[in-house]
mmCIF file of N, CA, C and O in Angstrom:
data_model
loop_
_atom_site.group_PDB
_atom_site.id
_atom_site.type_symbol
_atom_site.label_atom_id
_atom_site.label_comp_id
_atom_site.label_asym_id
_atom_site.label_seq_id
_atom_site.Cartn_x
_atom_site.Cartn_y
_atom_site.Cartn_z
ATOM 1 N N MET A 3 13.545 7.096 -30.889
ATOM 2 C CA MET A 3 13.392 6.233 -29.903
ATOM 3 C C MET A 3 12.012 5.609 -29.819
ATOM 4 O O MET A 3 10.901 6.265 -29.818
ATOM 5 N N PRO A 4 11.830 4.388 -29.841
ATOM 6 C CA PRO A 4 10.477 3.790 -29.472
ATOM 7 C C PRO A 4 9.753 4.333 -28.159
ATOM 8 O O PRO A 4 10.435 5.077 -27.316
ATOM 9 N N ASP A 5 8.445 4.382 -28.263
ATOM 10 C CA ASP A 5 7.740 4.794 -27.114
ATOM 11 C C ASP A 5 7.884 3.702 -26.007
ATOM 12 O O ASP A 5 8.414 2.699 -25.896
ATOM 13 N N VAL A 6 7.924 4.128 -24.692
ATOM 14 C CA VAL A 6 8.170 3.843 -23.492
ATOM 15 C C VAL A 6 6.904 4.085 -22.721
ATOM 16 O O VAL A 6 6.821 5.187 -22.824
ATOM 17 N N TRP A 7 6.216 2.878 -22.123
ATOM 18 C CA TRP A 7 4.664 3.330 -21.228
ATOM 19 C C TRP A 7 5.162 3.076 -19.907
ATOM 20 O O TRP A 7 5.861 1.934 -19.486
ATOM 21 N N LEU A 8 4.648 3.810 -19.142
ATOM 22 C CA LEU A 8 5.146 3.684 -17.634
ATOM 23 C C LEU A 8 3.569 3.580 -17.161
ATOM 24 O O LEU A 8 2.781 4.445 -17.177
ATOM 25 N N ILE A 9 3.340 2.370 -16.403
ATOM 26 C CA ILE A 9 2.020 2.198 -15.866
ATOM 27 C C ILE A 9 2.072 2.229 -14.632
ATOM 28 O O ILE A 9 3.009 1.532 -13.884
ATOM 29 N N SER A 10 1.460 2.902 -13.621
ATOM 30 C CA SER A 10 1.918 3.005 -12.266
ATOM 31 C C SER A 10 0.299 3.079 -11.514
ATOM 32 O O SER A 10 -0.715 3.501 -12.232
ATOM 33 N N GLY A 11 0.141 2.742 -10.290
ATOM 34 C CA GLY A 11 -1.069 2.668 -9.598
ATOM 35 C C GLY A 11 -1.245 2.263 -8.341
ATOM 36 O O GLY A 11 -0.067 1.542 -7.955
ATOM 37 N N ILE A 12 -2.052 2.185 -7.586
ATOM 38 C CA ILE A 12 -2.347 1.354 -6.447
ATOM 39 C C ILE A 12 -2.127 -0.045 -6.435
ATOM 40 O O ILE A 12 -2.177 -0.332 -7.605
ATOM 41 N N PRO A 13 -2.046 -0.777 -5.498
ATOM 42 C CA PRO A 13 -1.761 -2.264 -5.211
ATOM 43 C C PRO A 13 -3.031 -2.619 -5.807
ATOM 44 O O PRO A 13 -4.234 -2.604 -5.450
ATOM 45 N N GLY A 14 -3.138 -3.816 -6.872
ATOM 46 C CA GLY A 14 -4.239 -4.765 -7.583
ATOM 47 C C GLY A 14 -5.208 -4.202 -8.227
ATOM 48 O O GLY A 14 -6.248 -4.919 -8.534
ATOM 49 N N PRO A 15 -4.872 -2.935 -9.305
ATOM 50 C CA PRO A 15 -5.988 -2.696 -10.286
ATOM 51 C C PRO A 15 -5.962 -3.499 -11.655
ATOM 52 O O PRO A 15 -6.523 -3.427 -12.537
ATOM 53 N N GLY A 16 -4.541 -4.394 -11.508
ATOM 54 C CA GLY A 16 -4.332 -4.689 -12.633
ATOM 55 C C GLY A 16 -3.036 -4.456 -13.797
ATOM 56 O O GLY A 16 -2.854 -4.604 -14.841
ATOM 57 N N LYS A 17 -1.790 -3.845 -12.920
ATOM 58 C CA LYS A 17 -1.006 -3.005 -13.747
ATOM 59 C C LYS A 17 -0.210 -4.228 -14.146
ATOM 60 O O LYS A 17 0.261 -3.837 -15.532
ATOM 61 N N THR A 18 0.127 -5.234 -13.639
ATOM 62 C CA THR A 18 0.943 -6.452 -14.442
ATOM 63 C C THR A 18 0.056 -6.981 -15.485
ATOM 64 O O THR A 18 0.934 -6.846 -16.602
ATOM 65 N N THR A 19 -1.060 -7.154 -15.140
ATOM 66 C CA THR A 19 -1.896 -7.800 -16.548
ATOM 67 C C THR A 19 -1.776 -6.715 -17.718
ATOM 68 O O THR A 19 -1.531 -7.172 -18.771
ATOM 69 N N THR A 20 -2.324 -5.740 -17.133
ATOM 70 C CA THR A 20 -2.418 -4.768 -18.464
ATOM 71 C C THR A 20 -0.700 -4.636 -19.189
ATOM 72 O O THR A 20 -1.051 -4.600 -20.372
ATOM 73 N N GLY A 21 -0.049 -4.159 -18.407
ATOM 74 C CA GLY A 21 1.563 -4.083 -18.863
ATOM 75 C C GLY A 21 1.827 -5.431 -20.091
ATOM 76 O O GLY A 21 2.688 -5.142 -20.973
ATOM 77 N N ARG A 22 1.627 -6.386 -19.310
ATOM 78 C CA ARG A 22 2.128 -7.553 -20.326
ATOM 79 C C ARG A 22 0.947 -8.053 -21.335
ATOM 80 O O ARG A 22 1.792 -8.179 -22.637
ATOM 81 N N LEU A 23 -0.158 -7.470 -21.258
ATOM 82 C CA LEU A 23 -1.136 -7.375 -22.663
ATOM 83 C C LEU A 23 -0.502 -6.229 -23.544
ATOM 84 O O LEU A 23 -0.582 -6.819 -24.881
ATOM 85 N N LEU A 24 -0.056 -5.227 -23.172
ATOM 86 C CA LEU A 24 0.224 -4.258 -23.756
ATOM 87 C C LEU A 24 1.585 -4.607 -24.619
ATOM 88 O O LEU A 24 1.748 -4.275 -25.694
ATOM 89 N N ALA A 25 2.466 -4.844 -23.891
ATOM 90 C CA ALA A 25 3.664 -5.618 -24.350
ATOM 91 C C ALA A 25 3.959 -6.919 -25.567
ATOM 92 O O ALA A 25 4.582 -6.572 -26.247
ATOM 93 N N ALA A 26 2.780 -7.713 -25.115
ATOM 94 C CA ALA A 26 2.615 -8.549 -26.122
ATOM 95 C C ALA A 26 1.905 -8.068 -27.505
ATOM 96 O O ALA A 26 1.900 -9.129 -28.368
ATOM 97 N N ARG A 27 1.654 -6.991 -27.698
ATOM 98 C CA ARG A 27 0.961 -6.604 -29.065
ATOM 99 C C ARG A 27 2.049 -5.990 -30.012
ATOM 100 O O ARG A 27 1.846 -5.398 -30.991
ATOM 101 N N PHE A 28 3.358 -5.709 -29.447
ATOM 102 C CA PHE A 28 4.493 -5.105 -30.136
ATOM 103 C C PHE A 28 5.239 -6.424 -30.934
ATOM 104 O O PHE A 28 5.648 -7.279 -29.893
ATOM 105 N N PRO A 29 6.053 -6.207 -31.891
ATOM 106 C CA PRO A 29 7.097 -7.489 -32.255
ATOM 107 C C PRO A 29 8.069 -7.663 -31.487
ATOM 108 O O PRO A 29 8.666 -8.575 -31.170
ATOM 109 N N ARG A 30 8.602 -6.199 -30.951
ATOM 110 C CA ARG A 30 9.874 -6.402 -29.750
ATOM 111 C C ARG A 30 9.114 -5.395 -29.122
ATOM 112 O O ARG A 30 9.171 -4.631 -28.822
ATOM 113 N N SER A 31 9.208 -6.382 -27.493
ATOM 114 C CA SER A 31 9.036 -5.658 -26.187
ATOM 115 C C SER A 31 9.547 -6.014 -25.177
ATOM 116 O O SER A 31 10.045 -7.038 -25.136
ATOM 117 N N ALA A 32 9.606 -5.216 -23.883
ATOM 118 C CA ALA A 32 10.197 -5.659 -22.665
ATOM 119 C C ALA A 32 9.129 -5.420 -21.600
ATOM 120 O O ALA A 32 8.442 -4.225 -21.936
ATOM 121 N N PHE A 33 8.754 -6.019 -20.901
ATOM 122 C CA PHE A 33 8.222 -5.631 -19.979
ATOM 123 C C PHE A 33 8.889 -5.972 -18.336
ATOM 124 O O PHE A 33 9.572 -6.721 -17.960
ATOM 125 N N ILE A 34 8.695 -4.664 -17.746
ATOM 126 C CA ILE A 34 9.722 -4.472 -16.570
ATOM 127 C C ILE A 34 8.690 -4.321 -15.499
ATOM 128 O O ILE A 34 7.736 -3.477 -15.189
ATOM 129 N N GLU A 35 8.672 -5.311 -14.667
ATOM 130 C CA GLU A 35 7.680 -5.614 -13.572
ATOM 131 C C GLU A 35 8.449 -4.597 -12.356
ATOM 132 O O GLU A 35 9.719 -5.287 -11.702
ATOM 133 N N GLY A 36 7.920 -3.765 -11.700
ATOM 134 C CA GLY A 36 8.463 -3.015 -10.451
ATOM 135 C C GLY A 36 8.690 -3.868 -9.248
ATOM 136 O O GLY A 36 9.484 -3.589 -8.550
ATOM 137 N N ASP A 37 7.573 -4.806 -8.884
ATOM 138 C CA ASP A 37 7.624 -5.618 -7.763
ATOM 139 C C ASP A 37 9.007 -6.476 -7.944
ATOM 140 O O ASP A 37 9.609 -6.752 -6.687
ATOM 141 N N LEU A 38 9.331 -6.881 -8.959
ATOM 142 C CA LEU A 38 10.600 -8.268 -8.791
ATOM 143 C C LEU A 38 11.749 -7.349 -8.859
ATOM 144 O O LEU A 38 12.679 -7.549 -8.050
ATOM 145 N N LEU A 39 11.708 -5.947 -9.194
ATOM 146 C CA LEU A 39 13.051 -4.991 -8.980
ATOM 147 C C LEU A 39 13.096 -4.838 -7.609
ATOM 148 O O LEU A 39 14.157 -4.894 -6.810
ATOM 149 N N GLN A 40 12.159 -4.694 -6.744
ATOM 150 C CA GLN A 40 11.874 -4.084 -5.459
ATOM 151 C C GLN A 40 12.389 -5.614 -4.573
ATOM 152 O O GLN A 40 13.201 -5.310 -3.792
ATOM 153 N N GLU A 41 12.325 -6.610 -5.224
ATOM 154 C CA GLU A 41 12.685 -8.112 -4.338
ATOM 155 C C GLU A 41 14.150 -8.156 -4.655
ATOM 156 O O GLU A 41 14.806 -9.270 -3.978
ATOM 157 N N TRP A 42 14.843 -7.154 -5.373
ATOM 158 C CA TRP A 42 16.341 -7.452 -5.859
ATOM 159 C C TRP A 42 16.784 -7.205 -4.308
ATOM 160 O O TRP A 42 18.091 -7.308 -4.065
ATOM 161 N N LEU A 43 16.421 -6.078 -3.519
ATOM 162 C CA LEU A 43 16.954 -5.576 -2.251
ATOM 163 C C LEU A 43 16.808 -6.877 -1.433
ATOM 164 O O LEU A 43 15.914 -7.434 -1.517
ATOM 165 N N VAL A 44 18.001 -7.303 -1.033
ATOM 166 C CA VAL A 44 18.183 -8.513 0.000
ATOM 167 C C VAL A 44 18.020 -8.395 1.512
ATOM 168 O O VAL A 44 17.265 -8.750 2.093
ATOM 169 N N ASN A 45 18.363 -7.126 2.298
ATOM 170 C CA ASN A 45 17.983 -6.786 3.418
ATOM 171 C C ASN A 45 17.558 -5.540 3.441
ATOM 172 O O ASN A 45 18.193 -4.622 2.609
ATOM 173 N N GLY A 46 16.719 -5.434 4.615
ATOM 174 C CA GLY A 46 15.994 -3.849 4.618
ATOM 175 C C GLY A 46 15.144 -3.261 3.509
ATOM 176 O O GLY A 46 14.757 -2.084 3.450
ATOM 177 N N ILE A 47 14.453 -4.077 3.024
ATOM 178 C CA ILE A 47 13.565 -3.946 2.005
ATOM 179 C C ILE A 47 12.123 -3.485 3.079
ATOM 180 O O ILE A 47 11.861 -3.843 3.848
ATOM 181 N N VAL A 48 11.708 -2.295 2.395
ATOM 182 C CA VAL A 48 10.369 -1.560 3.153
ATOM 183 C C VAL A 48 9.295 -1.409 1.872
ATOM 184 O O VAL A 48 9.406 -0.582 0.968
ATOM 185 N N TRP A 49 8.473 -2.351 1.821
ATOM 186 C CA TRP A 49 7.595 -1.963 0.698
ATOM 187 C C TRP A 49 6.589 -0.954 0.972
ATOM 188 O O TRP A 49 6.516 -0.191 2.403
ATOM 189 N N PRO A 50 6.031 -0.436 -0.225
ATOM 190 C CA PRO A 50 5.164 1.052 0.018
ATOM 191 C C PRO A 50 4.289 0.724 0.982
ATOM 192 O O PRO A 50 3.632 -0.153 0.899
ATOM 193 N N GLY A 51 3.966 1.852 1.595
ATOM 194 C CA GLY A 51 3.128 1.971 2.760
ATOM 195 C C GLY A 51 3.521 1.094 4.276
ATOM 196 O O GLY A 51 2.793 1.494 5.052
ATOM 197 N N ASP A 52 4.812 0.733 4.258
ATOM 198 C CA ASP A 52 5.144 0.065 5.518
ATOM 199 C C ASP A 52 5.999 1.137 6.156
ATOM 200 O O ASP A 52 6.274 2.365 5.463
ATOM 201 N N GLU A 53 6.592 0.882 7.345
ATOM 202 C CA GLU A 53 7.198 1.721 8.229
ATOM 203 C C GLU A 53 8.435 1.374 8.008
ATOM 204 O O GLU A 53 8.845 0.134 7.804
ATOM 205 N N PRO A 54 9.425 2.256 8.148
ATOM 206 C CA PRO A 54 9.451 3.749 8.446
ATOM 207 C C PRO A 54 9.139 4.305 7.083
ATOM 208 O O PRO A 54 9.733 3.753 5.766
ATOM 209 N N ALA A 55 8.108 5.168 7.064
ATOM 210 C CA ALA A 55 7.844 6.172 5.401
ATOM 211 C C ALA A 55 8.494 6.450 5.070
ATOM 212 O O ALA A 55 8.570 6.290 3.377
ATOM 213 N N ALA A 56 9.556 7.134 5.574
ATOM 214 C CA ALA A 56 10.721 7.855 4.713
ATOM 215 C C ALA A 56 11.482 6.722 3.871
ATOM 216 O O ALA A 56 11.681 7.115 2.431
ATOM 217 N N GLU A 57 11.881 5.580 4.585
ATOM 218 C CA GLU A 57 12.624 4.668 3.826
ATOM 219 C C GLU A 57 11.796 3.915 2.786
ATOM 220 O O GLU A 57 12.088 3.616 1.600
ATOM 221 N N SER A 58 10.392 3.696 3.012
ATOM 222 C CA SER A 58 9.494 2.792 1.782
ATOM 223 C C SER A 58 9.611 3.962 0.985
ATOM 224 O O SER A 58 9.412 3.648 -0.478
ATOM 225 N N GLU A 59 9.603 5.072 1.049
ATOM 226 C CA GLU A 59 9.459 6.225 0.009
ATOM 227 C C GLU A 59 10.684 6.348 -0.951
ATOM 228 O O GLU A 59 10.739 6.415 -2.050
ATOM 229 N N ARG A 60 11.953 6.331 -0.145
ATOM 230 C CA ARG A 60 13.315 6.549 -0.682
ATOM 231 C C ARG A 60 13.294 4.923 -1.663
ATOM 232 O O ARG A 60 13.658 5.518 -3.102
ATOM 233 N N GLN A 61 12.892 3.803 -1.017
ATOM 234 C CA GLN A 61 13.075 2.730 -2.075
ATOM 235 C C GLN A 61 12.208 2.795 -3.007
ATOM 236 O O GLN A 61 12.598 2.342 -4.430
ATOM 237 N N MET A 62 11.201 3.254 -3.213
ATOM 238 C CA MET A 62 9.906 3.554 -4.286
ATOM 239 C C MET A 62 10.583 4.560 -5.268
ATOM 240 O O MET A 62 10.457 4.002 -6.284
ATOM 241 N N SER A 63 11.249 5.393 -4.863
ATOM 242 C CA SER A 63 11.884 6.301 -5.866
ATOM 243 C C SER A 63 12.918 5.898 -6.554
ATOM 244 O O SER A 63 13.203 5.969 -7.909
ATOM 245 N N LEU A 64 13.589 4.894 -5.714
ATOM 246 C CA LEU A 64 14.953 4.298 -6.589
ATOM 247 C C LEU A 64 14.234 3.298 -7.332
ATOM 248 O O LEU A 64 14.970 3.144 -8.247
ATOM 249 N N ASN A 65 12.903 2.496 -7.029
ATOM 250 C CA ASN A 65 12.582 1.437 -7.808
ATOM 251 C C ASN A 65 11.957 2.270 -9.193
ATOM 252 O O ASN A 65 12.398 1.497 -10.497
ATOM 253 N N VAL A 66 11.514 3.091 -8.913
ATOM 254 C CA VAL A 66 10.814 3.908 -10.285
ATOM 255 C C VAL A 66 11.980 4.392 -11.188
ATOM 256 O O VAL A 66 11.896 4.219 -12.085
ATOM 257 N N ARG A 67 12.939 4.968 -10.443
ATOM 258 C CA ARG A 67 14.203 5.375 -11.252
ATOM 259 C C ARG A 67 14.885 4.342 -11.985
ATOM 260 O O ARG A 67 15.026 4.266 -13.005
ATOM 261 N N ASN A 68 15.099 3.114 -11.511
ATOM 262 C CA ASN A 68 15.913 1.918 -11.856
ATOM 263 C C ASN A 68 14.791 1.449 -13.093
ATOM 264 O O ASN A 68 15.173 0.938 -14.109
ATOM 265 N N GLN A 69 13.097 1.456 -13.082
ATOM 266 C CA GLN A 69 12.502 0.795 -13.914
ATOM 267 C C GLN A 69 12.649 2.138 -15.406
ATOM 268 O O GLN A 69 12.679 1.361 -16.513
ATOM 269 N N CYS A 70 12.784 3.280 -15.096
ATOM 270 C CA CYS A 70 12.727 4.044 -16.343
ATOM 271 C C CYS A 70 14.325 3.943 -17.045
ATOM 272 O O CYS A 70 14.300 4.154 -18.062
ATOM 273 N N LEU A 71 15.326 3.436 -16.176
ATOM 274 C CA LEU A 71 16.643 3.422 -16.691
ATOM 275 C C LEU A 71 16.652 2.045 -17.644
ATOM 276 O O LEU A 71 17.265 2.154 -18.492
ATOM 277 N N LEU A 72 16.026 1.260 -16.591
ATOM 278 C CA LEU A 72 15.695 -0.098 -17.754
ATOM 279 C C LEU A 72 14.926 -0.090 -19.211
ATOM 280 O O LEU A 72 15.222 -0.309 -20.145
ATOM 281 N N ALA A 73 13.712 1.021 -18.856
ATOM 282 C CA ALA A 73 13.217 1.045 -20.127
ATOM 283 C C ALA A 73 13.896 1.711 -21.155
ATOM 284 O O ALA A 73 13.603 1.729 -22.480
ATOM 285 N N ARG A 74 14.638 2.668 -20.783
ATOM 286 C CA ARG A 74 15.342 3.708 -21.696
ATOM 287 C C ARG A 74 16.260 2.748 -22.453
ATOM 288 O O ARG A 74 16.465 3.022 -23.354
ATOM 289 N N SER A 75 16.864 2.014 -21.722
ATOM 290 C CA SER A 75 18.194 1.021 -22.109
ATOM 291 C C SER A 75 17.440 0.157 -23.366
ATOM 292 O O SER A 75 17.976 0.071 -24.466
ATOM 293 N N TYR A 76 16.350 -0.539 -23.239
ATOM 294 C CA TYR A 76 15.487 -1.051 -23.996
ATOM 295 C C TYR A 76 15.386 -0.595 -25.314
ATOM 296 O O TYR A 76 15.509 -0.975 -26.342
ATOM 297 N N ALA A 77 14.573 0.511 -25.099
ATOM 298 C CA ALA A 77 14.217 1.366 -26.144
ATOM 299 C C ALA A 77 15.522 2.098 -26.985
ATOM 300 O O ALA A 77 15.380 2.104 -28.201
ATOM 301 N N GLU A 78 16.267 2.308 -26.406
ATOM 302 C CA GLU A 78 17.526 2.672 -27.345
ATOM 303 C C GLU A 78 18.164 1.626 -27.987
ATOM 304 O O GLU A 78 18.688 1.762 -29.046
ATOM 305 N N ALA A 79 18.060 0.554 -27.199
ATOM 306 C CA ALA A 79 18.858 -0.333 -28.190
ATOM 307 C C ALA A 79 17.724 -1.151 -29.199
ATOM 308 O O ALA A 79 18.203 -1.217 -30.436
ATOM 309 N N ALA A 80 16.617 -0.458 -29.310
ATOM 310 C CA ALA A 80 15.788 -1.071 -30.450
ATOM 311 C C ALA A 80 15.520 0.239 -31.366
ATOM 312 O O ALA A 80 15.072 -0.149 -32.320
ATOM 313 N N SER A 81 15.767 1.226 -31.088
ATOM 314 C CA SER A 81 15.786 2.230 -32.092
ATOM 315 C C SER A 81 16.531 2.283 -33.472
ATOM 316 O O SER A 81 16.131 2.430 -34.401
ATOM 317 N N PRO A 82 17.727 1.817 -33.182
ATOM 318 C CA PRO A 82 18.422 2.030 -34.702
ATOM 319 C C PRO A 82 18.155 0.628 -35.520
ATOM 320 O O PRO A 82 17.710 -0.071 -35.085
ATOM 321 N N PRO A 83 17.857 1.165 -36.748
ATOM 322 C CA PRO A 83 16.830 0.107 -37.694
ATOM 323 C C PRO A 83 18.209 -1.205 -37.844
ATOM 324 O O PRO A 83 17.703 -2.400 -38.000
ATOM 325 N N SER A 84 19.440 -0.899 -37.764
ATOM 326 C CA SER A 84 20.192 -2.173 -37.771
ATOM 327 C C SER A 84 20.650 -2.804 -36.622
ATOM 328 O O SER A 84 21.614 -3.660 -36.603
ATOM 329 N N SER A 85 19.978 -2.663 -35.652
ATOM 330 C CA SER A 85 20.265 -3.162 -34.174
ATOM 331 C C SER A 85 20.097 -4.405 -34.390
ATOM 332 O O SER A 85 19.397 -5.142 -35.022
ATOM 333 N N THR A 86 20.898 -5.324 -33.755
ATOM 334 C CA THR A 86 21.214 -6.769 -33.459
ATOM 335 C C THR A 86 20.623 -7.147 -32.149
ATOM 336 O O THR A 86 20.606 -8.187 -31.926
ATOM 337 N N THR A 87 19.967 -6.286 -31.175
ATOM 338 C CA THR A 87 19.640 -6.492 -29.757
ATOM 339 C C THR A 87 18.622 -6.988 -29.797
ATOM 340 O O THR A 87 17.523 -6.413 -30.331
ATOM 341 N N TRP A 88 18.166 -8.217 -29.628
ATOM 342 C CA TRP A 88 16.746 -8.766 -29.586
ATOM 343 C C TRP A 88 16.464 -9.213 -28.621
ATOM 344 O O TRP A 88 17.088 -9.487 -27.629
ATOM 345 N N TRP A 89 15.283 -9.092 -27.909
ATOM 346 C CA TRP A 89 14.713 -9.601 -26.590
ATOM 347 C C TRP A 89 13.515 -10.116 -27.022
ATOM 348 O O TRP A 89 12.761 -9.809 -27.753
#
């Protein structure tokens, strides 16, 4: 399975920029932006650091889990040399 990179940190240090630049260095790559996944929540969204804190943490854990599941799915699709899945 190809490498999967997970970049995390506080808001504002350049995670998105770094992730996009890193992904651009590979012939086949995917970039999964956690903020965009968070926006998939239609109602009841609680951003990191907002109240209620327990719900914010629960949503963040779900977000990270979904990022990892998506990353694994892309990595598994890329690993066989005869793969016809391109992104």
